[in-house]
Structures are given as structure tokens and as C-alpha cells.
Short mmCIF file of C-alpha atoms in Angstrom, two decimals:
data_model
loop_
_atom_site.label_atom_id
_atom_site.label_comp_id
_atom_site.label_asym_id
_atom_site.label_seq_id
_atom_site.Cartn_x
_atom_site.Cartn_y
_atom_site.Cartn_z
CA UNK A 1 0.00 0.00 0.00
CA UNK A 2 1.68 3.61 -0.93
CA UNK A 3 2.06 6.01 1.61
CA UNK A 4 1.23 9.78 1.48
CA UNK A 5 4.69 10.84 -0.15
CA UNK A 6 4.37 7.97 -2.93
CA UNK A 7 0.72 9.28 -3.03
CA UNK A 8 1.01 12.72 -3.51
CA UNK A 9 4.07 11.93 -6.20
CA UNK A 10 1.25 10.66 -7.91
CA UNK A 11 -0.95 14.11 -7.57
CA UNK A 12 1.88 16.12 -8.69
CA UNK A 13 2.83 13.49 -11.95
CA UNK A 14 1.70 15.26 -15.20
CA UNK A 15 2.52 12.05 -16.93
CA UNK A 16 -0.61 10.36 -15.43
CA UNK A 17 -4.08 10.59 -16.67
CA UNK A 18 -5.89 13.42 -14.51
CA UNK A 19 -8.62 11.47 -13.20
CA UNK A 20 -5.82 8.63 -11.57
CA UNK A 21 -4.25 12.05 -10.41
CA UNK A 22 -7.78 12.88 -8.54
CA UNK A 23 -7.82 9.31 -7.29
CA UNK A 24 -3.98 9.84 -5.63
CA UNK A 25 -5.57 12.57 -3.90
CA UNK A 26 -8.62 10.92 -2.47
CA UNK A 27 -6.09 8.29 -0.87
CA UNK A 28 -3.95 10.62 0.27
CA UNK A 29 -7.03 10.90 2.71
CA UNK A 30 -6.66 7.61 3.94
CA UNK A 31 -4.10 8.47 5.79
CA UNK A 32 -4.42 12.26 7.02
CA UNK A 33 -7.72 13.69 6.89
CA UNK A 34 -7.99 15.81 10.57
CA UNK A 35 -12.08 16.51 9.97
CA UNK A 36 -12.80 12.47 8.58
CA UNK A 37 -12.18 11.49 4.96
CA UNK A 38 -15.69 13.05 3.71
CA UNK A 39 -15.20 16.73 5.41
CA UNK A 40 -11.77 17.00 4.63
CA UNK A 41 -12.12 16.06 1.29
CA UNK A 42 -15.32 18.79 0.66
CA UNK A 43 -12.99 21.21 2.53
CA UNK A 44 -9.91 20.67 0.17
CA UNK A 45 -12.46 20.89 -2.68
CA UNK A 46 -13.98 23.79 -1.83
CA UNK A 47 -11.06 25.92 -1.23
CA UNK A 48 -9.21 24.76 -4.28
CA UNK A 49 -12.35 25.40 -6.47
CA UNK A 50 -12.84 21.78 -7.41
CA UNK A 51 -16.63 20.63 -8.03
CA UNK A 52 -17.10 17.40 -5.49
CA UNK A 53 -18.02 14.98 -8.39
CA UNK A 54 -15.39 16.22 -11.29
CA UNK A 55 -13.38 13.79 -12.52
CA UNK A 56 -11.30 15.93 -14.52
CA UNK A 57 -10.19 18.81 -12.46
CA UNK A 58 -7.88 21.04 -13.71
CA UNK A 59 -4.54 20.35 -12.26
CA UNK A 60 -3.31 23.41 -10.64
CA UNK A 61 -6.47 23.03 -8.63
CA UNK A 62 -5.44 19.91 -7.35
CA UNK A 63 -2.01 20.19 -6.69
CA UNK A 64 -3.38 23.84 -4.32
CA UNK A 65 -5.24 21.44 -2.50
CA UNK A 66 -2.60 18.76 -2.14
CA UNK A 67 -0.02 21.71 -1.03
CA UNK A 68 -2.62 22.76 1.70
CA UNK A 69 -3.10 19.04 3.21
CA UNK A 70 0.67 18.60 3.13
CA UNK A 71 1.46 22.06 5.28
CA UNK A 72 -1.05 20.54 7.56
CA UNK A 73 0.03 17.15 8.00
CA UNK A 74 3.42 18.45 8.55
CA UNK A 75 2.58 20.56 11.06
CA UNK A 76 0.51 17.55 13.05
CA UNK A 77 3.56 15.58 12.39
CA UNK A 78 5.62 17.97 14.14
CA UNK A 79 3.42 17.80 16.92
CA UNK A 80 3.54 14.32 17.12
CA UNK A 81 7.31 13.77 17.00
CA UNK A 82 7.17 16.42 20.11
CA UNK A 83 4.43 14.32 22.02
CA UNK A 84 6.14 11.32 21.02
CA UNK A 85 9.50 13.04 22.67
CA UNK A 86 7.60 13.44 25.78
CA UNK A 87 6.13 10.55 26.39
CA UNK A 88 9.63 8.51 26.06
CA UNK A 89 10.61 11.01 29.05
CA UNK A 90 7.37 10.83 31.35
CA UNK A 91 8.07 6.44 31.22
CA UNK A 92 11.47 7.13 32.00
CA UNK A 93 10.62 9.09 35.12
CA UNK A 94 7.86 6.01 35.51
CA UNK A 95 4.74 7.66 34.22
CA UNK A 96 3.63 5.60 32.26
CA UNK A 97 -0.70 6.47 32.59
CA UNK A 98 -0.93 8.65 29.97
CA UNK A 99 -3.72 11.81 31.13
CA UNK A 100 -6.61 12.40 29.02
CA UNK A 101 -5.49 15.04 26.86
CA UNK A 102 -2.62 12.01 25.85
CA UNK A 103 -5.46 9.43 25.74
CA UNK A 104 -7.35 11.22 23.34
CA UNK A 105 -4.48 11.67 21.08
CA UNK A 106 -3.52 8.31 20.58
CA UNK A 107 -7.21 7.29 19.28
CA UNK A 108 -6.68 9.94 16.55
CA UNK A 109 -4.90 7.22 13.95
CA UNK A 110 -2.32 9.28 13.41
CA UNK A 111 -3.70 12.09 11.49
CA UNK A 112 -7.44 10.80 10.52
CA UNK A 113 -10.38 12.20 12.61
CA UNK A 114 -8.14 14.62 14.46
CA UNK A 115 -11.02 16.78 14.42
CA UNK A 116 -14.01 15.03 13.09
CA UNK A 117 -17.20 16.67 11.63
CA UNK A 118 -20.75 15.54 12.56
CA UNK A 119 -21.55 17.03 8.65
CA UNK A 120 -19.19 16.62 5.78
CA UNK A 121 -20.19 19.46 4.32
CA UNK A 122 -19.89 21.56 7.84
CA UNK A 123 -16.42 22.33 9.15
CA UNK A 124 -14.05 25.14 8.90
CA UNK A 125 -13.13 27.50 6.34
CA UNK A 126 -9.79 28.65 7.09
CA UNK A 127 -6.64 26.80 5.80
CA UNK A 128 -6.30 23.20 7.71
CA UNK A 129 -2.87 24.45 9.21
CA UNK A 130 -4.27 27.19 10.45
CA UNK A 131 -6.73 25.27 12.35
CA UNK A 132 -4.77 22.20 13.62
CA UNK A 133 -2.32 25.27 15.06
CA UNK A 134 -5.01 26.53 17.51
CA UNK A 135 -5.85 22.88 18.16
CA UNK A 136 -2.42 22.52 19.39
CA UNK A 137 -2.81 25.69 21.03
CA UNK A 138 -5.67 24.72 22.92
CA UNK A 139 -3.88 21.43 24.07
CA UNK A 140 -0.79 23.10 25.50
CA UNK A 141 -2.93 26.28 27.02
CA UNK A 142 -5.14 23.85 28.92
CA UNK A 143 -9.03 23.35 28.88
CA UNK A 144 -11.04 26.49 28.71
CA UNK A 145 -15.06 27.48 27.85
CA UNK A 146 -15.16 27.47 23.83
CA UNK A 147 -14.52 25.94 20.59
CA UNK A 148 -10.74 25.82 20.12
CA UNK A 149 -10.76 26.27 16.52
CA UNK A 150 -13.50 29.52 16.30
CA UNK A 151 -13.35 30.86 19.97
CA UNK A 152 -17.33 30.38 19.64
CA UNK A 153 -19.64 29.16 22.69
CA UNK A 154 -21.84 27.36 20.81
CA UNK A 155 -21.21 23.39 21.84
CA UNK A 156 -24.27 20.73 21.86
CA UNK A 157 -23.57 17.42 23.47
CA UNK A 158 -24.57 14.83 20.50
CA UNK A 159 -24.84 11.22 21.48
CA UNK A 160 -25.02 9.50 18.20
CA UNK A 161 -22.09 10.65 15.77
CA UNK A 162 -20.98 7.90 12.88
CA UNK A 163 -17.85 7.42 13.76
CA UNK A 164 -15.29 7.19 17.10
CA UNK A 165 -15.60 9.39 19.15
CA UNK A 166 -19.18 7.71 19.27
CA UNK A 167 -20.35 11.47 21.61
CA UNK A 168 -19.09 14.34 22.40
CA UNK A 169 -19.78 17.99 22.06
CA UNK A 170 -20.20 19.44 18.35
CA UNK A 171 -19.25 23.19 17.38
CA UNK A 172 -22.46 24.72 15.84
CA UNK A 173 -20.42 27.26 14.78
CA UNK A 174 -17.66 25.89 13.31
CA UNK A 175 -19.15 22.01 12.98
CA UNK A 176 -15.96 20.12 14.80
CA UNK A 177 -16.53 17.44 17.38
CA UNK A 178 -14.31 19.48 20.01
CA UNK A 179 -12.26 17.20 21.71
CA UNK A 180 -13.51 17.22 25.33
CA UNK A 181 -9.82 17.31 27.42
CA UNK A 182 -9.63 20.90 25.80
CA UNK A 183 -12.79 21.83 27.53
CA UNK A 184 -13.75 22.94 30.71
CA UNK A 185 -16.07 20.64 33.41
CA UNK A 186 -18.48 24.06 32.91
CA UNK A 187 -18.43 24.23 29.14
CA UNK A 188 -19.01 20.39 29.09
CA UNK A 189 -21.74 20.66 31.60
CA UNK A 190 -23.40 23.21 29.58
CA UNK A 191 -22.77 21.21 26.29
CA UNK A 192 -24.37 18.21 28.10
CA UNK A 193 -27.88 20.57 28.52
CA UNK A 194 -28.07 21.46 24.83
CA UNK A 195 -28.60 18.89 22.79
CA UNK A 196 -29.27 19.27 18.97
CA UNK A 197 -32.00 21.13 17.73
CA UNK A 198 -31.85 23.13 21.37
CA UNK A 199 -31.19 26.35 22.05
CA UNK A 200 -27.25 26.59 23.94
CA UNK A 201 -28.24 28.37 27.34
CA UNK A 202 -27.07 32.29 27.57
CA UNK A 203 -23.84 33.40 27.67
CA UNK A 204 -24.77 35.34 31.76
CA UNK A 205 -25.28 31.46 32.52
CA UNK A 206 -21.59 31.09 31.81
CA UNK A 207 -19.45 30.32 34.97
CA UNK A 208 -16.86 32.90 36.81
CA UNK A 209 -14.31 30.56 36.58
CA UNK A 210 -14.13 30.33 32.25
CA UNK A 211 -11.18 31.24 30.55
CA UNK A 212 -11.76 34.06 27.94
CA UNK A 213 -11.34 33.61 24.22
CA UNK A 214 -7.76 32.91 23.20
CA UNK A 215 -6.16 34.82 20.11
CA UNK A 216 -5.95 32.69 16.95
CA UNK A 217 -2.72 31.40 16.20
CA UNK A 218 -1.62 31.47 12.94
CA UNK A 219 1.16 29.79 10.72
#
């Protein structure tokens, strides 16, 4: 089975008939798509200006959106070397439990479902690097009262998503399944009371103790 470099080789490959170049890029979601195969692959399209069903893009427009999900799976891959780094030192200093934040990570299969969205054709608009950067943000910053990609309050606990994690609470701003050790017990409590199709309760409901909105990062 190719990997993602062998993969997106393929992409860039003039040689090779444009619709096998389409397919290259499809399986280059196999193994890194952060918002699930389906969302990342109408958020590649849709910033690249690629129509979902065209099987003969032009190919500038797909090597844009191959150049975005590589800058974005490099970054992650930085991260990952650096957790990886860390771990190795917590087990030599005999912890070897990792904490939430570190269970959560290692169910992401490397790269896939980082962030998953409840809609394929809901998730976020800016650049994927951009995004996975205040991800990371939020994980080194520690929990706090809002989505970690668009600062919004806006999180409904939904108990029957497709795919792992099976619940959580779901962005309706942005349309991310926020992973939960990057929120507060408060903002998960609330999340818990508005379920979908329910109004979120008002922002004077919000506890003294949450963190304000954080500044974007950017990369």
C-alpha cells in the first residue's frame, strides 16, 4: 500500500491521466484527513475550487489542494514527534498512565479524525494548518469554555455521531466534534444541557471561573 509521499508523487505526476491524479488525492485521505475522509475532502475541494463529483479537475487546482493538506500534515507531524518526545521522558521518570489530553491523542490514527465533523459538508473554512495550530494551542494552554478552533460558545452534546468518538460535544459554529480534554467541566456541563435542535443556554449562565477567548494562532 503507498504512503502519502508515494501518493502525492502521484498528484503532482503530469505524466498520469488526470482522473488517476484525482484518485492519488482521495487516498492521500486515507491516511491524514484531521475533519474524517468526507469533510476533509469537501474542505480541500472547496477551497481549491474543485466541483465534489469532477473527474477531470484542472490540475493546478489539485495540486493547491494537495499543497494545503501537506502544510497541515506536517505541522501535526511535528506535533507528534514532540508528544512522542515526551512521552519517552514521562516512562522514563515512571509515568507511564498517559492523562486524558494524551489518551485522546492516541485514538486519533495518526492524522485521521483529528477533528471530526458531525456534517461533511460543515467544518471550517480557514486553511487546515491554520486550524490544527489553535488545536495545538488549545492542548498546551489547557481546557477552557469554547470551541478551540473559532473561539465560539456554541457546543451541543450529540450522542449519536458515525464514527469514534461515538459522543461528544459538536461546534455549531464551526461544525468540529471538540475534543472534550480541551474543555472545561463548565463548558461540558453546559454542552451536556443542549442537545441538537436546542437552544445553547445564555452566555450570563456562563461560569466565573471560564477562561476568555484565546487569540488565533496562525502559521
Amino acid at each position: 500500500m503507498a504512503g502519502f509521499r508515494a501518493l502525492a508523487r502521484d498528484v503532482r505526476n503530469p505524466r498520469r491521466h488526470i482522473t488517476a491524479r484525482r484518485t492519488s488525492l482521495r487516498k492521500c485521505l486515507e491516511r491524514f484527513a484531521p475533519y474524517g475522509h468526507r469533510a476533509t475532502w469537501h474542505h480541500l475541494c472547496s477551497r481549491a475550487g474543485i466541483a465534489l463529483e469532477d473527474r477531470h479537475p484542472e490540475p493546478a487546482r489539485l495540486i493547491t489542494a494537495l499543497e494545503e493538506l501537506e502544510e497541515a500534515r506536517t505541522l501535526w507531524l511535528g506535533y507528534e514527534a514532540q508528544f512522542a518526545a515526551r512521552r519517552r521522558q514521562e516512562k522514563l521518570h515512571g509515568i507511564r498512565q498517559p492523562n486524558g489530553l494524551d489518551d485522546w491523542h492516541l485514538r486519533t490514527r495518526r492524522g485521521c479524525d483529528i477533528m471530526p465533523c458531525e456534517s461533511p459538508s460543515a467544518h471550517p473554512e480557514d486553511r487546515l494548518a491554520e486550524v490544527l495550530a489553535r488545536l495545538i494551542l488549545a492542548m498546551e494552554s489547557g481546557p477552557a469554555s469554547a470551541c478551540p478552533v473559532c473561539a465560539q460558545n456554541r457546543l451541543a452534546w450529540h450522542d449519536d455521531l458515525d464514527r469514534h468518538p461515538w459522543e461528544g460535544p459538536v461546534c455549531g459554529n464551526c461544525g468540529i466534534v471538540v475534543p472534550v480534554p480541551v474543555l472545561t467541566t463548565e463548558a461540558l456541563a453546559a454542552a451536556r444541557h443542549t442537545r441538537p435542535g436546542h437552544p445553547a443556554r445564555p452566555a450570563s449562565h456562563a461560569t466565573p471561573s471560564a477562561r476568555p477567548r484565546r487569540r488565533y494562532a496562525t502559521v
